[in-house]
CSV table of C-alpha atoms in Angstrom, one decimal:
chain,number,residue,atom,x,y,z
A,1,MET,CA,53.8,41.5,11.5
A,2,SER,CA,50.4,40.4,10.7
A,3,GLY,CA,47.9,40.9,13.5
A,4,SER,CA,49.5,43.7,15.4
A,5,GLY,CA,46.5,46.0,15.2
A,6,SER,CA,46.6,48.7,17.9
A,7,ALA,CA,43.3,50.3,17.7
A,8,GLY,CA,42.7,51.7,21.2
A,9,SER,CA,41.6,54.9,22.8
A,10,GLY,CA,41.0,57.8,20.4
A,11,THR,CA,39.3,58.3,17.1
A,12,GLY,CA,41.6,61.1,15.8
A,13,ARG,CA,38.8,63.6,16.2
A,14,ARG,CA,39.7,65.8,19.2
A,15,SER,CA,38.0,68.8,20.8
A,16,ASP,CA,40.4,70.2,23.4
A,17,PRO,CA,44.0,71.3,23.2
A,18,LEU,CA,45.5,68.5,25.3
A,19,GLN,CA,43.8,65.8,23.3
A,20,ASP,CA,44.8,67.5,20.1
A,21,ALA,CA,48.4,67.6,21.1
A,22,VAL,CA,48.4,64.0,22.3
A,23,TRP,CA,46.8,62.9,19.0
A,24,ARG,CA,49.4,64.8,16.9
A,25,LEU,CA,52.3,63.2,18.8
A,26,ARG,CA,50.8,59.7,18.9
A,27,SER,CA,49.9,59.7,15.2
A,28,ARG,CA,53.6,60.6,14.3
A,29,GLY,CA,55.1,57.9,16.5
A,30,CYS,CA,56.1,60.3,19.4
A,31,TRP,CA,54.6,58.0,22.1
A,32,SER,CA,56.9,59.0,24.9
A,33,ASP,CA,56.1,62.7,24.4
A,34,ALA,CA,52.4,61.9,24.1
A,35,ALA,CA,52.5,59.9,27.4
A,36,ALA,CA,54.4,62.8,29.1
A,37,LEU,CA,51.6,65.2,28.3
A,38,LEU,CA,49.2,62.8,30.0
A,39,ASP,CA,51.4,62.4,33.1
A,40,PRO,CA,49.8,65.1,35.3
A,41,SER,CA,46.2,64.0,34.8
A,42,ALA,CA,47.1,60.3,34.7
A,43,ALA,CA,48.3,60.5,38.3
A,44,THR,CA,44.8,60.9,39.6
A,45,GLU,CA,42.3,60.4,36.7
A,46,PRO,CA,41.4,56.8,35.6
A,47,ALA,CA,40.5,57.9,32.0
A,48,ALA,CA,43.8,59.7,31.5
A,49,ALA,CA,45.8,56.8,33.1
A,50,LEU,CA,44.0,54.3,30.7
A,51,GLN,CA,44.7,56.6,27.7
A,52,ARG,CA,48.4,56.8,28.7
A,53,THR,CA,48.5,53.0,29.0
A,54,ALA,CA,47.0,52.6,25.5
A,55,VAL,CA,49.5,55.1,24.0
A,56,LEU,CA,52.5,53.1,25.5
A,57,ILE,CA,51.0,49.7,24.4
A,58,GLU,CA,50.7,51.2,20.9
A,59,ALA,CA,54.4,52.1,21.1
A,60,CYS,CA,55.2,48.4,21.8
A,61,LEU,CA,53.2,47.3,18.8
A,62,PHE,CA,54.9,49.7,16.4
A,63,THR,CA,58.5,49.5,17.8
A,64,GLY,CA,58.7,46.0,19.4
A,65,SER,CA,60.1,47.7,22.6
A,66,GLY,CA,58.9,49.6,25.7
A,67,TRP,CA,57.2,46.6,27.3
A,68,ALA,CA,58.2,47.5,30.8
A,69,ALA,CA,57.0,51.1,30.6
A,70,ALA,CA,53.6,49.8,29.2
A,71,GLU,CA,53.3,47.3,32.1
A,72,THR,CA,54.1,50.0,34.7
A,73,ALA,CA,51.5,52.4,33.2
A,74,LEU,CA,48.9,49.6,33.1
A,75,ARG,CA,49.5,48.7,36.8
A,76,ALA,CA,49.1,52.4,37.7
A,77,ALA,CA,45.9,52.6,35.8
A,78,GLU,CA,44.5,49.5,37.4
A,79,ALA,CA,45.2,51.0,40.9
A,80,LEU,CA,43.0,54.0,40.0
A,81,VAL,CA,39.9,52.5,38.4
A,82,ARG,CA,36.7,52.5,40.4
A,83,THR,CA,33.7,51.8,38.1
A,84,ASP,CA,32.9,48.5,36.3
A,85,ASP,CA,33.4,50.4,33.0
A,86,GLU,CA,36.8,51.6,34.1
A,87,ARG,CA,37.7,48.1,35.4
A,88,GLY,CA,36.6,46.6,32.2
A,89,ALA,CA,38.6,49.0,30.1
A,90,ALA,CA,41.7,48.3,32.2
A,91,ALA,CA,41.2,44.5,31.8
A,92,CYS,CA,40.9,45.1,28.0
A,93,GLU,CA,44.2,46.9,28.0
A,94,ARG,CA,45.8,44.1,30.0
A,95,GLY,CA,44.5,41.5,27.6
A,96,HIS,CA,45.8,43.6,24.7
A,97,LEU,CA,49.3,43.9,26.2
A,98,ALA,CA,49.4,40.2,27.0
A,99,TYR,CA,48.3,39.4,23.4
A,100,ALA,CA,51.0,41.7,22.0
A,101,SER,CA,53.7,40.2,24.1
A,102,THR,CA,52.6,36.7,22.9
A,103,LEU,CA,52.5,37.9,19.2
A,104,PHE,CA,55.9,39.5,19.3
A,105,GLY,CA,57.5,36.5,21.1
A,106,VAL,CA,58.5,38.5,24.1
A,107,ARG,CA,56.7,36.1,26.5
A,108,ASP,CA,53.8,33.7,26.0
A,109,ARG,CA,51.0,35.3,27.9
A,110,ALA,CA,48.1,33.9,25.8
A,111,ASP,CA,46.3,32.5,28.9
A,112,GLU,CA,46.5,35.9,30.6
A,113,ALA,CA,45.2,37.6,27.4
A,114,ARG,CA,42.2,35.2,27.3
A,115,SER,CA,41.4,35.7,31.0
A,116,ALA,CA,41.8,39.5,30.9
A,117,LEU,CA,39.6,39.9,27.8
A,118,GLY,CA,37.0,37.6,29.3
A,119,ARG,CA,37.0,39.7,32.5
A,120,ALA,CA,36.6,42.8,30.4
A,121,ALA,CA,33.5,41.2,28.7
A,122,ALA,CA,32.0,40.5,32.0
A,123,LEU,CA,32.6,44.0,33.4
A,124,LEU,CA,31.8,46.3,30.5
A,125,PRO,CA,28.2,47.5,30.2
A,126,PRO,CA,26.5,46.6,26.9
A,127,GLY,CA,26.5,50.2,25.7
A,128,SER,CA,30.0,51.0,26.7
A,129,ALA,CA,32.2,52.8,24.1
A,130,HIS,CA,34.9,50.3,25.1
A,131,ARG,CA,32.9,47.3,23.8
A,132,PRO,CA,33.9,47.6,20.1
A,133,VAL,CA,37.6,47.8,21.1
A,134,LEU,CA,37.1,44.7,23.2
A,135,ASP,CA,35.4,42.9,20.3
A,136,PHE,CA,38.3,43.8,18.0
A,137,ARG,CA,40.9,42.6,20.4
A,138,ARG,CA,39.0,39.3,21.0
A,139,GLY,CA,39.0,39.0,17.2
A,140,LEU,CA,42.8,39.4,17.1
A,141,LEU,CA,43.2,36.7,19.8
A,142,ALA,CA,40.9,34.3,17.9
A,143,GLN,CA,42.7,34.9,14.6
A,144,HIS,CA,46.3,34.9,15.6
A,145,VAL,CA,46.5,32.8,18.9
A,146,ALA,CA,43.5,30.5,18.8
A,147,HIS,CA,43.5,30.2,15.0
A,148,ASP,CA,39.8,30.4,14.9
A,149,PRO,CA,38.9,32.3,11.7
A,150,ALA,CA,35.1,31.9,12.2
A,151,GLY,CA,35.4,33.4,15.7
A,152,ALA,CA,37.6,36.2,14.5
A,153,GLN,CA,35.3,37.1,11.6
A,154,ALA,CA,32.3,37.3,14.0
A,155,ALA,CA,34.3,39.5,16.5
A,156,PHE,CA,35.6,41.8,13.8
A,157,THR,CA,32.1,42.2,12.4
A,158,ARG,CA,30.7,43.1,15.8
A,159,ALA,CA,33.6,45.5,16.4
A,160,HIS,CA,33.0,47.2,13.0
A,161,ALA,CA,29.4,47.7,13.7
A,162,GLY,CA,30.2,49.1,17.2
A,163,ALA,CA,32.9,51.4,15.9
A,164,THR,CA,30.5,52.8,13.4
A,165,ALA,CA,27.8,53.3,16.0
A,166,HIS,CA,30.2,55.0,18.4
A,167,GLY,CA,31.9,57.1,15.7
A,168,ASN,CA,35.3,55.6,16.4
A,169,ASP,CA,36.8,56.1,13.0
A,170,LEU,CA,40.3,54.9,14.0
A,171,LEU,CA,38.9,51.6,15.2
A,172,ARG,CA,36.9,51.4,12.0
A,173,SER,CA,40.1,51.7,10.0
A,174,PHE,CA,41.4,48.6,11.8
A,175,THR,CA,38.2,46.6,11.4
A,176,TRP,CA,38.1,47.4,7.7
A,177,ARG,CA,41.7,46.2,7.4
A,178,HIS,CA,41.1,42.9,9.2
A,179,LEU,CA,37.9,42.1,7.5
A,180,ALA,CA,39.6,42.8,4.2
A,181,ALA,CA,42.5,40.5,5.1
A,182,MET,CA,40.0,37.7,5.8
A,183,ALA,CA,38.3,38.4,2.4
A,184,GLU,CA,41.7,38.2,0.8
A,185,GLU,CA,42.4,34.8,2.4
A,186,ASP,CA,39.0,33.6,1.1
A,187,GLY,CA,39.9,34.7,-2.4
A,188,ASP,CA,37.5,37.7,-2.6
A,189,LEU,CA,40.0,40.2,-3.9
A,190,ALA,CA,37.3,42.8,-4.8
A,191,GLU,CA,36.1,42.9,-1.2
A,192,ALA,CA,39.7,42.9,0.0
A,193,ARG,CA,40.5,45.9,-2.2
A,194,ARG,CA,37.4,47.7,-1.0
A,195,GLY,CA,38.2,47.1,2.7
A,196,PHE,CA,41.9,48.0,2.4
A,197,ALA,CA,41.1,51.2,0.4
A,198,GLU,CA,38.6,52.3,3.1
A,199,SER,CA,41.2,51.6,5.9
A,200,LEU,CA,43.7,53.7,4.0
A,201,ARG,CA,41.2,56.5,3.3
A,202,ILE,CA,40.2,56.8,7.0
A,203,ARG,CA,43.8,56.9,8.2
A,204,GLU,CA,44.8,59.5,5.7
A,205,GLU,CA,41.7,61.6,6.7
A,206,LEU,CA,42.5,61.3,10.4
A,207,GLY,CA,46.2,62.1,9.9
A,208,TYR,CA,47.1,58.8,11.5
A,209,LEU,CA,50.5,58.8,9.8
A,210,ILE,CA,52.0,55.8,11.5
A,211,GLY,CA,49.2,53.7,10.2
A,212,VAL,CA,49.3,54.8,6.6
A,213,ALA,CA,52.3,52.7,5.5
A,214,PRO,CA,50.8,49.4,6.7
A,215,ALA,CA,47.5,50.4,5.0
A,216,LEU,CA,49.4,51.1,1.7
A,217,THR,CA,51.2,47.7,1.8
A,218,ALA,CA,48.0,45.9,2.4
A,219,LEU,CA,46.3,47.5,-0.5
A,220,ALA,CA,49.4,46.9,-2.7
A,221,ALA,CA,49.1,43.2,-2.0
A,222,VAL,CA,45.8,43.0,-3.8
A,223,GLU,CA,46.4,45.6,-6.5
A,224,SER,CA,47.8,45.0,-10.0
A,225,GLU,CA,50.9,46.6,-11.4
A,226,PRO,CA,52.0,49.4,-11.7
A,227,GLU,CA,49.7,50.6,-8.9
A,228,ALA,CA,51.1,48.0,-6.5
A,229,THR,CA,54.7,49.1,-7.0
A,230,ARG,CA,53.6,52.8,-6.5
A,231,LEU,CA,51.8,51.9,-3.2
A,232,ARG,CA,54.8,50.0,-1.9
A,233,ALA,CA,57.2,52.8,-2.8
A,234,GLU,CA,55.1,55.3,-0.9
A,235,ALA,CA,54.9,53.0,2.1
A,236,HIS,CA,58.7,52.6,2.0
A,237,ARG,CA,59.1,56.4,1.9
A,238,LEU,CA,56.8,56.8,5.0
A,239,VAL,CA,58.6,54.1,7.0
A,240,ARG,CA,62.0,55.7,6.3
A,241,LEU,CA,60.6,59.1,7.3
A,242,LEU,CA,58.9,57.9,10.6
A,243,GLY,CA,61.1,54.9,11.5
A,244,VAL,CA,58.0,52.8,12.2
A,245,PRO,CA,56.5,50.3,12.1
A,246,ALA,CA,59.8,48.4,12.8
A,247,TRP,CA,58.4,45.1,11.5
A,248,LEU,CA,57.3,46.7,8.2
A,249,ALA,CA,60.7,48.4,7.7
A,250,ASP,CA,62.2,44.9,7.6
A,251,GLN,CA,59.5,43.6,5.2
A,252,LEU,CA,59.9,46.6,2.8
A,253,LYS,CA,63.7,46.4,2.5
A,254,PRO,CA,63.5,44.0,-0.5
A,255,ALA,CA,60.4,45.9,-1.8
A,256,ASP,CA,58.3,42.7,-1.6
A,257,PRO,CA,54.5,42.9,-1.2
A,258,ALA,CA,54.4,43.0,2.5
A,259,GLU,CA,51.5,41.5,4.5
A,260,GLN,CA,50.5,44.4,6.6
A,261,ALA,CA,49.3,44.4,10.2
A,262,GLY,CA,48.1,47.8,11.3
């Protein structure tokens, strides 16, 4: 499903045992287990509660299910936040969940998504590490809900620069992918190949396994044969192994060049 980017908390570069364990589970699609590891700290710590929310929203994006659990986690996080940065981050997660619900046809929450992301923009300080994620999500909303390619391009470009400045490599893999997709739409296949290849490289380096198959199919769509067939076959193998993304599993069944979303 095009546009279901899930870049949120985390860069894949962890420095403590809990975060290492959460990353390993999350990157393999074990979202419930990753959320369970965060349960104790998420009960009292806003950062952990927001991270747990982001993990469960990512599960929704890759499986198309788990919406109620994500909403419950989000409300719990919203009850804990105290600072403007935390409130802004919570609003950003609410906007993302509402956007995803709209995109997947669960319920039209486009107005809620716009309002929440606008509230996040007003709350987050200029230098906040959450700003690039917010820019990326505003780009998704512009591209797939408002159908505003110029606005999406500007937001993705800001998000890419911010992800680079903050060292958020996972987010950078998403911004590369979406900028590449826009280059593909404009007919610039060389730039599209470059962006899709960078997105794939970063995900492989980070060990973000659930994001590798979408990156492979995106690159396959702009590659020539026989490389395109090889990339799609590898993507199909990974999807069968991991069981996600659910939307990509359906697209790859006939082995067609799938328009990737991650």
